[in-house]
Coordinates of C-alpha atoms and ligand atoms in Angstrom, one line a residue:
X233 CA 43.5 13.0 56.5
X234 CA 42.9 15.0 59.7
X235 CA 43.1 13.9 63.3
X236 CA 40.9 11.3 64.5
X237 CA 39.6 12.9 67.8
X238 CA 35.9 13.5 67.2
X239 CA 36.1 17.2 68.0
X240 CA 34.0 19.7 66.1
X241 CA 35.7 22.9 65.7
X242 CA 33.7 26.0 66.3
X243 CA 36.3 28.4 65.1
X244 CA 34.9 30.5 62.2
X245 CA 36.3 29.6 58.7
X246 CA 34.4 30.6 55.5
X247 CA 32.5 27.7 54.1
X248 CA 33.9 25.8 51.0
X249 CA 31.1 25.2 48.5
X250 CA 30.2 21.7 47.6
X251 CA 30.7 22.6 43.9
X252 CA 34.4 23.6 44.5
X253 CA 35.4 20.2 45.7
X254 CA 37.5 17.9 43.4
X255 CA 35.4 15.6 41.4
X256 CA 36.0 12.9 38.8
X257 CA 35.2 13.9 35.3
X258 CA 31.7 13.0 34.3
X259 CA 29.5 13.0 31.3
X260 CA 26.6 15.2 30.5
X261 CA 23.1 14.1 31.9
X262 CA 24.5 10.9 33.7
X263 CA 27.4 12.8 35.6
X264 CA 29.6 10.0 37.2
X265 CA 26.8 7.4 37.2
X266 CA 28.0 5.5 34.1
X267 CA 31.5 5.2 35.6
X268 CA 30.0 3.2 38.6
X269 CA 29.2 -0.5 38.2
X270 CA 26.7 -1.1 41.0
X271 CA 28.3 -4.3 42.1
X272 CA 31.8 -2.5 42.3
X273 CA 30.5 0.8 43.6
X274 CA 32.4 0.8 46.9
X275 CA 35.8 0.1 45.3
X276 CA 35.3 2.8 42.7
X277 CA 34.4 5.4 45.4
X278 CA 37.4 4.2 47.5
X279 CA 39.7 4.6 44.5
X280 CA 38.5 8.0 43.9
X281 CA 39.1 8.9 47.5
X282 CA 42.9 8.0 47.1
X283 CA 43.0 10.5 44.1
X284 CA 40.7 13.3 45.3
X285 CA 41.1 13.1 49.0
X286 CA 39.0 12.8 52.2
X287 CA 36.1 14.9 50.5
X288 CA 35.1 15.1 47.1
X289 CA 32.1 15.4 45.0
X290 CA 30.3 13.1 42.4
X291 CA 27.2 13.6 40.3
X292 CA 24.6 10.8 39.9
X293 CA 22.3 12.1 37.2
X294 CA 21.4 15.7 38.4
X295 CA 22.2 14.8 42.0
X296 CA 25.3 16.3 43.7
X297 CA 26.8 13.9 46.2
X298 CA 29.5 14.6 48.8
X299 CA 31.8 11.7 49.4
X300 CA 33.7 11.5 52.8
X301 CA 36.2 9.1 54.1
X302 CA 37.7 11.1 57.0
X303 CA 36.8 9.2 60.2
X304 CA 35.9 12.5 62.0
X305 CA 33.4 13.4 59.2
X306 CA 31.8 10.1 59.3
X307 CA 31.4 10.0 63.0
X308 CA 30.0 13.5 63.0
X309 CA 27.4 12.7 60.3
X310 CA 26.3 9.4 61.8
X311 CA 26.0 11.0 65.1
X312 CA 24.0 14.1 63.9
X313 CA 21.1 12.0 63.0
X314 CA 18.1 12.7 62.9
X315 CA 18.8 16.3 63.5
X316 CA 21.1 17.3 60.6
X317 CA 21.2 14.0 58.6
X318 CA 18.8 11.2 57.8
X319 CA 18.8 8.0 55.6
X320 CA 18.3 9.1 52.0
X321 CA 14.8 9.8 50.8
X322 CA 15.6 7.6 47.8
X323 CA 16.0 4.6 50.2
X324 CA 12.7 5.6 52.1
X325 CA 10.9 5.5 48.6
X326 CA 12.5 2.3 47.3
X327 CA 11.9 0.7 50.7
X328 CA 8.2 1.6 50.6
X329 CA 7.8 0.3 47.0
X330 CA 9.4 -3.0 48.2
X331 CA 7.2 -3.2 51.3
X332 CA 10.1 -2.8 53.4
X333 CA 9.3 0.4 55.0
X334 CA 10.6 -0.3 58.6
X335 CA 13.0 1.1 61.0
X336 CA 16.1 1.1 58.7
X337 CA 14.6 3.3 56.1
X338 CA 12.2 5.3 58.6
X339 CA 12.7 9.0 59.6
X340 CA 11.9 11.2 62.5
X341 CA 9.1 10.2 65.0
X342 CA 8.2 7.1 62.8
X343 CA 11.8 6.0 63.2
X344 CA 12.1 7.0 67.0
X345 CA 9.0 4.8 67.8
X346 CA 10.1 1.8 65.8
X347 CA 13.7 2.0 67.0
X348 CA 12.5 1.8 70.8
X349 CA 10.8 -1.4 70.0
X350 CA 13.7 -2.9 68.0
X351 CA 16.1 -1.9 70.7
X352 CA 14.1 -3.7 73.4
X353 CA 13.8 -6.8 71.3
X354 CA 17.6 -7.0 70.6
X355 CA 19.0 -5.9 73.8
X356 CA 21.8 -8.0 75.4
X357 CA 19.5 -9.4 78.1
X358 CA 17.0 -10.7 75.5
X359 CA 19.8 -12.0 73.2
X360 CA 21.2 -13.8 76.2
X361 CA 17.9 -15.4 77.1
X362 CA 17.6 -16.6 73.4
X363 CA 20.8 -18.6 73.8
X364 CA 19.1 -22.1 73.8
X365 CA 17.3 -21.5 70.7
X366 CA 20.4 -20.0 69.1
X367 CA 22.2 -23.2 70.1
X368 CA 19.5 -25.4 68.7
X369 CA 19.8 -23.6 65.2
X370 CA 23.6 -23.7 65.4
X371 CA 23.5 -27.5 66.1
X372 CA 21.4 -28.0 63.1
X373 CA 23.9 -25.9 61.1
X374 CA 26.8 -28.1 62.6
X375 CA 25.0 -31.2 61.4
X376 CA 24.4 -29.8 57.9
X377 CA 28.3 -29.1 57.8
X378 CA 28.9 -32.6 59.1
X379 CA 26.9 -34.1 56.2
X380 CA 28.9 -31.7 53.7
X381 CA 32.2 -33.1 55.4
X382 CA 31.0 -36.8 55.1
X383 CA 30.9 -36.3 51.4
X384 CA 34.1 -34.3 51.0
X385 CA 32.5 -32.5 48.0
X386 CA 32.8 -28.7 47.7
X387 CA 29.7 -26.9 48.5
X388 CA 28.4 -23.3 48.2
X389 CA 29.1 -21.6 51.4
X390 CA 26.9 -18.6 51.5
X391 CA 23.4 -20.2 50.8
X392 CA 24.2 -22.4 53.8
X393 CA 25.2 -19.4 56.1
X394 CA 22.0 -17.5 55.0
X395 CA 19.9 -20.5 56.0
X396 CA 21.4 -20.2 59.4
X397 CA 21.2 -16.4 59.8
X398 CA 17.5 -16.3 58.4
X399 CA 16.5 -19.2 60.9
X400 CA 18.2 -17.3 63.8
X401 CA 16.5 -13.8 62.9
X402 CA 13.2 -15.6 62.4
X403 CA 13.4 -17.3 65.9
X404 CA 14.4 -14.3 67.9
X405 CA 12.5 -11.7 66.2
X406 CA 9.2 -13.3 65.1
X407 CA 9.2 -16.5 67.5
X408 CA 9.0 -18.7 64.3
X409 CA 11.2 -21.8 63.9
X410 CA 11.6 -21.7 60.1
X411 CA 14.3 -24.4 59.9
X412 CA 15.3 -23.6 56.4
X413 CA 18.5 -25.3 57.4
X414 CA 16.9 -28.8 57.1
X415 CA 15.1 -28.1 53.8
X416 CA 16.5 -28.3 50.4
X417 CA 13.5 -26.8 48.5
X418 CA 12.7 -23.3 47.7
X419 CA 13.6 -21.0 50.6
X420 CA 12.8 -17.4 51.2
X421 CA 16.6 -16.5 51.2
X422 CA 16.7 -17.0 47.4
X423 CA 14.1 -14.2 47.0
X424 CA 15.8 -12.0 49.5
X425 CA 19.1 -12.1 47.6
X426 CA 17.1 -10.9 44.4
X427 CA 15.6 -8.2 46.6
X428 CA 19.1 -7.1 47.7
X429 CA 20.6 -6.9 44.3
X430 CA 17.7 -4.7 43.0
X431 CA 17.9 -2.5 46.2
X432 CA 21.3 -1.6 45.3
X433 CA 20.6 -1.0 41.7
X434 CA 17.5 1.3 42.5
X435 CA 19.3 3.2 45.0
X436 CA 22.0 4.4 42.9
X437 CA 20.1 4.5 39.5
X438 CA 20.3 8.1 37.9
X439 CA 16.5 8.3 37.9
X440 CA 13.6 5.9 39.0
X441 CA 13.2 4.4 35.6
X442 CA 10.9 1.6 37.0
X443 CA 8.1 4.2 37.6
X444 CA 7.9 4.4 33.7
X445 CA 8.9 0.9 32.4
X446 CA 9.8 -2.4 34.0
X447 CA 12.7 -4.6 32.8
X448 CA 12.4 -8.4 33.2
X449 CA 14.5 -8.1 36.4
X450 CA 12.1 -5.4 37.8
X451 CA 9.2 -8.0 37.1
X452 CA 11.2 -10.8 38.8
X453 CA 11.7 -8.3 41.8
X454 CA 7.9 -8.1 42.1
X455 CA 7.5 -11.7 42.2
X456 CA 10.2 -12.0 44.9
X457 CA 8.6 -9.3 47.1
X458 CA 5.3 -11.1 46.8
X459 CA 6.7 -14.3 47.9
X460 CA 8.6 -12.9 50.8
X461 CA 5.3 -11.1 51.7
X462 CA 3.5 -14.4 51.7
X463 CA 6.1 -15.8 54.2
X464 CA 5.8 -12.7 56.3
X465 CA 2.0 -12.9 56.3
X466 CA 2.4 -16.3 57.9
X467 CA 4.7 -15.1 60.6
X468 CA 2.2 -12.3 61.5
X469 CA -0.8 -14.8 61.4
X470 CA 1.1 -17.1 63.8
X471 CA 2.0 -14.3 66.2
X472 CA -1.7 -13.2 66.3
X473 CA -2.8 -16.8 67.0
X474 CA -0.3 -17.0 69.8
X475 CA -1.4 -13.7 71.2
X476 CA -5.1 -14.6 71.0
X477 CA -4.5 -17.9 73.0
X478 CA -2.2 -16.2 75.4
X479 CA -3.3 -12.5 76.0
X480 CA -0.5 -11.9 78.7
X481 CA 1.8 -11.7 75.6
X482 CA 0.3 -8.1 74.9
X483 CA 1.6 -7.2 78.3
X484 CA 4.9 -9.1 78.0
X485 CA 5.7 -9.7 74.4
X486 CA 8.2 -12.3 73.9
X487 CA 9.8 -11.1 70.6
X488 CA 9.9 -8.2 68.4
X489 CA 6.9 -9.1 66.3
X490 CA 4.7 -9.6 69.3
X491 CA 5.9 -6.2 70.7
X492 CA 5.1 -4.5 67.5
X493 CA 1.7 -6.0 67.4
X494 CA 1.1 -5.0 71.0
X495 CA 2.4 -1.6 70.7
X496 CA 0.4 1.6 71.1
X497 CA 1.4 5.1 70.6
X498 CA 0.5 8.0 73.0
X499 CA -2.8 8.3 71.0
X500 CA -3.4 4.5 71.5
X501 CA -2.9 4.0 67.7
X502 CA -1.5 0.6 66.7
X503 CA 1.5 0.2 64.3
X504 CA 0.0 0.1 60.9
X505 CA 0.0 -3.1 59.0
X506 CA 2.5 -1.7 56.5
X507 CA 4.9 -0.8 59.3
X508 CA 4.4 -4.2 60.7
X509 CA 5.1 -6.0 57.4
X510 CA 7.9 -3.6 56.6
X511 CA 9.7 -4.2 59.8
X512 CA 9.5 -7.9 59.5
X513 CA 10.9 -7.7 55.9
X514 CA 13.7 -5.2 57.3
X515 CA 14.8 -7.7 60.0
X516 CA 14.9 -10.4 57.6
X517 CA 17.1 -8.5 55.3
X518 CA 19.2 -6.7 57.9
X519 CA 20.0 -9.9 59.7
X520 CA 20.5 -12.2 56.9
X521 CA 23.1 -10.9 54.4
X522 CA 25.2 -8.8 56.9
X523 CA 25.9 -11.6 59.2
X524 CA 26.2 -14.3 56.5
X525 CA 28.8 -12.2 54.5
X526 CA 30.8 -11.3 57.6
X527 CA 31.0 -15.1 58.4
X528 CA 32.0 -15.8 54.8
X529 CA 34.8 -13.1 54.8
X530 CA 36.0 -14.6 58.1
X531 CA 36.1 -18.1 56.9
X532 CA 38.0 -16.9 53.8
X533 CA 40.5 -15.1 56.0
X534 CA 40.9 -18.0 58.2
X535 CA 41.5 -20.3 55.3
X536 CA 44.3 -17.9 54.1
X537 CA 45.9 -17.9 57.6
X538 CA 46.0 -21.5 59.0
X539 CA 48.1 -20.3 62.1
X540 CA 45.2 -18.2 63.1
X541 CA 42.8 -21.0 62.4
X542 CA 44.8 -23.1 64.8
X543 CA 44.7 -20.5 67.6
X544 CA 41.1 -20.2 67.2
X545 CA 40.7 -24.1 67.6
X546 CA 42.9 -23.7 70.7
X547 CA 40.5 -21.3 72.2
X548 CA 37.4 -23.3 71.1
X549 CA 39.0 -26.4 72.8
X550 CA 40.0 -24.5 75.9
X551 CA 36.4 -23.0 76.4
X552 CA 34.3 -25.8 75.1
X553 CA 36.1 -28.8 76.4
X554 CA 34.8 -31.9 74.7
X555 CA 31.5 -30.3 73.5
X556 CA 30.9 -30.0 69.8
X557 CA 29.2 -26.6 70.3
X558 CA 29.3 -23.7 72.8
X559 CA 27.0 -24.7 75.6
X560 CA 26.3 -21.3 77.1
X561 CA 26.2 -17.6 76.5
X562 CA 29.2 -17.3 79.1
X563 CA 31.3 -19.6 76.9
X564 CA 30.8 -17.3 74.0
X565 CA 31.8 -14.4 76.0
X566 CA 35.1 -16.2 76.9
X567 CA 36.0 -16.3 73.2
X568 CA 38.0 -13.3 73.2
X569 CA 40.3 -14.4 70.3
X570 CA 37.5 -15.4 68.0
X571 CA 35.8 -12.1 68.6
X572 CA 39.1 -10.5 67.7
X573 CA 39.1 -12.3 64.5
X574 CA 35.6 -11.1 63.6
X575 CA 36.6 -7.5 64.4
X576 CA 39.6 -7.9 62.2
X577 CA 37.5 -9.3 59.3
X578 CA 35.1 -6.5 59.6
X579 CA 38.0 -4.1 59.4
X580 CA 39.3 -5.4 56.3
X581 CA 36.0 -6.7 54.7
X582 CA 33.2 -4.6 56.1
X583 CA 29.9 -5.5 54.7
X584 CA 28.8 -1.8 54.8
X585 CA 31.8 0.0 53.3
X586 CA 29.5 2.7 52.2
X587 CA 26.9 4.2 54.5
X588 CA 24.6 6.9 52.9
X589 CA 23.0 9.8 54.6
X590 CA 21.1 12.9 53.4
X591 CA 21.2 16.5 54.7
X592 CA 17.8 17.4 56.3
X593 CA 18.8 21.2 56.3
X594 CA 21.3 23.5 54.8
X595 CA 24.3 22.4 56.9
X596 CA 28.0 21.7 56.5
X597 CA 30.5 18.9 56.9
X598 CA 34.1 19.8 57.8
X599 CA 33.5 23.4 56.6
X600 CA 32.1 22.3 53.3
X601 CA 28.6 23.4 52.8
X602 CA 26.0 20.9 52.2
X603 CA 22.7 22.1 50.9
X604 CA 19.6 20.5 52.2
X605 CA 18.7 17.3 50.4
X606 CA 22.4 16.5 49.4
X607 CA 23.3 12.9 49.6
X608 CA 26.5 12.1 51.6
X609 CA 28.3 8.9 51.1
X610 CA 30.6 7.8 54.0
X611 CA 33.4 5.4 53.1
X612 CA 34.1 3.7 56.3
X613 CA 37.0 1.3 55.1
X614 CA 39.4 4.1 53.8
X615 CA 40.4 5.2 57.5
X616 CA 40.2 1.5 58.9
X617 CA 42.8 0.4 56.3
X618 CA 45.0 3.6 56.6
X619 CA 48.5 3.2 58.0
X620 CA 48.0 6.5 59.8
X621 CA 45.6 4.7 62.1
X622 CA 46.9 1.1 62.1
X623 CA 50.2 -0.3 62.0
X624 CA 50.4 -3.1 59.3
X625 CA 47.1 -1.7 58.2
X626 CA 46.4 -4.1 55.2
X627 CA 47.5 -7.2 57.2
X628 CA 45.0 -9.6 58.8
X629 CA 46.3 -9.6 62.5
X630 CA 43.5 -10.4 64.9
X631 CA 45.8 -10.2 67.9
X632 CA 45.8 -6.3 67.5
X633 CA 42.3 -6.3 69.1
X634 CA 43.6 -8.0 72.2
X635 CA 46.2 -5.3 72.9
X636 CA 45.4 -2.1 75.0
X637 CA 44.0 0.8 72.9
X638 CA 46.7 2.1 70.6
X639 CA 47.2 2.6 66.9
X640 CA 47.1 -1.2 66.7
X641 CA 43.4 -1.2 67.3
X642 CA 42.0 2.2 66.7
X643 CA 38.2 1.6 67.3
X644 CA 37.3 5.2 66.6
X645 CA 38.1 4.8 62.9
X646 CA 36.2 1.6 62.4
X647 CA 32.4 1.7 61.7
X648 CA 31.4 -1.9 60.9
X649 CA 28.0 -1.4 62.8
X650 CA 27.6 2.2 61.9
X651 CA 27.6 4.8 64.7
X652 CA 25.4 7.3 66.7
X653 CA 21.8 6.9 67.2
X654 CA 21.2 4.5 64.4
X655 CA 24.0 2.2 65.4
X656 CA 23.1 -1.4 64.4
X657 CA 20.8 -2.7 67.0
X658 CA 21.4 -6.4 66.0
X659 CA 25.1 -6.3 66.8
X660 CA 24.8 -8.2 70.1
X661 CA 23.0 -10.9 68.4
X662 CA 25.2 -10.9 65.2
X663 CA 28.2 -11.3 67.4
X664 CA 26.8 -14.4 69.3
X665 CA 25.6 -15.9 65.9
X666 CA 29.2 -15.6 64.5
X667 CA 31.1 -16.7 67.4
X668 CA 29.1 -19.8 67.8
X669 CA 29.5 -20.6 64.1
X670 CA 33.4 -20.0 63.9
X671 CA 33.9 -21.8 67.1
X672 CA 32.0 -25.0 65.9
X673 CA 33.9 -25.0 62.7
X674 CA 37.2 -24.8 64.3
X675 CA 36.2 -27.3 66.9
X676 CA 34.9 -29.9 64.4
X677 CA 36.3 -29.5 61.0
X678 CA 39.2 -28.8 59.0
X679 CA 39.1 -26.4 56.1
X680 CA 40.4 -28.5 53.2
X681 CA 39.8 -26.0 50.4
X682 CA 38.1 -22.8 49.7
X683 CA 37.7 -21.8 46.2
X684 CA 35.3 -19.7 44.0
X685 CA 32.6 -21.3 42.1
X686 CA 34.2 -20.3 38.7
X687 CA 37.9 -21.0 40.0
X688 CA 38.7 -17.3 39.5
X689 CA 39.9 -15.0 42.2
X690 CA 37.9 -14.0 45.2
X691 CA 36.2 -10.5 44.5
X692 CA 34.2 -8.2 46.4
X693 CA 30.6 -7.8 45.2
X694 CA 28.3 -5.1 46.4
X695 CA 24.5 -6.0 46.5
X696 CA 23.5 -3.4 49.1
X697 CA 25.9 -5.3 51.5
X698 CA 29.5 -6.3 50.4
X699 CA 30.0 -9.9 49.9
X700 CA 32.6 -12.2 48.2
X701 CA 31.7 -13.8 44.9
X702 CA 30.4 -17.4 45.2
X703 CA 32.7 -19.3 47.7
X704 CA 32.9 -23.1 47.6
X705 CA 34.2 -24.7 50.8
X706 CA 35.5 -28.2 51.2
X707 CA 35.4 -29.4 54.8
X708 CA 36.6 -32.7 56.3
X709 CA 36.0 -33.9 59.8
X710 CA 38.8 -32.6 62.3
X711 CA 41.8 -34.8 62.2
X712 CA 43.9 -33.1 65.0
X713 CA 42.9 -34.8 68.3
X714 CA 42.1 -32.6 71.3
X715 CA 45.2 -31.5 73.1
Ligands
HEM8 C1 27.7 -8.8 61.1 C2 26.5 -8.4 61.2 C3 25.9 -7.0 61.0 C4 26.6 -5.9 60.5 C5 28.0 -5.7 60.1 C6 25.6 -4.8 60.5 C7 25.8 -3.6 60.1 C8 24.8 -2.5 60.2 C9 25.2 -1.2 59.7 C10 26.4 -0.6 59.3 C11 24.1 -0.5 60.0 C12 23.8 1.0 59.7 C13 24.1 1.8 61.1 C14 24.2 3.2 60.9 O1 23.4 3.8 59.9 O2 24.8 4.0 61.8 C15 23.0 -1.3 60.5 C16 21.7 -1.1 60.8 C17 20.7 -1.8 61.2 N1 21.0 -3.2 61.4 FE1 22.7 -4.2 61.4 N2 24.4 -5.3 61.0 C18 24.6 -6.7 61.3 C19 23.6 -7.5 61.9 C20 22.4 -7.2 62.0 C21 21.4 -8.0 62.5 C22 21.7 -9.6 63.0 C23 20.2 -7.3 62.7 C24 18.7 -7.9 63.1 C25 18.4 -9.0 62.9 C26 20.3 -6.0 62.2 C27 19.5 -5.0 62.2 C28 19.8 -3.8 61.8 C29 18.7 -2.7 61.8 C30 17.2 -2.9 62.2 C31 19.5 -1.5 61.4 C32 18.6 -0.2 61.2 C33 18.8 0.7 62.5 C34 18.3 2.1 62.3 O3 18.3 2.6 61.3 O4 17.9 2.7 63.5 N3 21.7 -5.9 61.8 N4 23.6 -2.7 60.6

């Protein structure tokens, strides 16, 4: 691997062709596609990077794909969007088909316009003003966990976390209190999970087979998309009603959905209905799994490191006093060690270990020529767990993030929220959401056990975002008294 300073060298060197890069041996027609199990895709790609190096080539059907794990390359590609790279045209196509054509999949001017609205809705000031609602949702979540602790029976962790994250996103972005935490019936999250799984499958399918025939899982996907569409229509309807009753919301929208309804471009044109629906779907998806999985990974790592859990508890006690839940945005800001644990968890178990880009023109990456339309897969975890960038690189050691910048905490090689102009706009919200949950767990509960549903080992599973297989958590009410 080369240096980690993000310097682009302009010294002339003849370009290396993509074709001449090392590549795992594939088979005719499919290339390497049959060697990649969608749910284990990231691990296969990471394994190949240890064999073939920082830059190698794979073939997915007829498509040549450049795979990069060098942090300099990753930073360059992510930064040079939208000029040299974009999200893949495949994701744009699949997103449109699934009615989720929003800021994540958009390109060019469409993206710029939607991004500006999203950035405003998720800026730190707006996120701070949302604290009372966040606290309200977190308090419901605490009560749900308390009921689980009352029973002392193991429960599936992720569905509960997803109830929490969807309720938070819907409250902040759409002004709707979904309260799925309190419900035990069918919830939108079940359909979102199906959509994610199929999204992953369709993005990396060697060809879009579903344009010719549909498997049972494709028909189930259509039903899930329809169900989520019905929920979204309710959000949009409610927002229109609020705005009709209170027209000042057109001038001063209070959330992303209202801002999107009120938005006009330079020609006074509204955002189209499909852009509106697509962005609501995008926010639900982008805000749900990422945050829920990062929380699940953090809880898993804390269970493995009881000493770290106790240090978190100490911080929660110090900051929150006798309160069961953080009582202000400022308290969350004081939780440096909890933030360090989350950073460390995202270093070892990033929910986006593969970020895809596509060249918008004939270009190059680190002197490798990259023809227009080539897909580039960026493997963010390889550098983040490399001993050249971190001491004890594979160990969970949150304290490293509290030290002055050094090889202990090399932020330049970690990309948990991406980088450049498309850096995750939800990161401030996500951090607040996660800190309030981790602190309330440490403050109020002991982790009695954490196991998988089938009793087997904990494994990584890629469904567009990277999650643990089903984790079952057993909580009991805190036994250690406040010191
Ligand atoms: C721990 C939680 C989260 C993680 C790890 C995460 C990670 C990411 C990553 C890696 C990207 C791609 C960035 C890039 O291409 O450079 C992204 C994009 C995005 N995220 Fe997040 N995210 C999280 C939470 C959220 C939340 C809570 C929301 C909103 C509710 C959100 C909304 C978005 C959106 C809209 C984009 C697309 C931005 C664009 O293309 O301009 N994310 N996120």
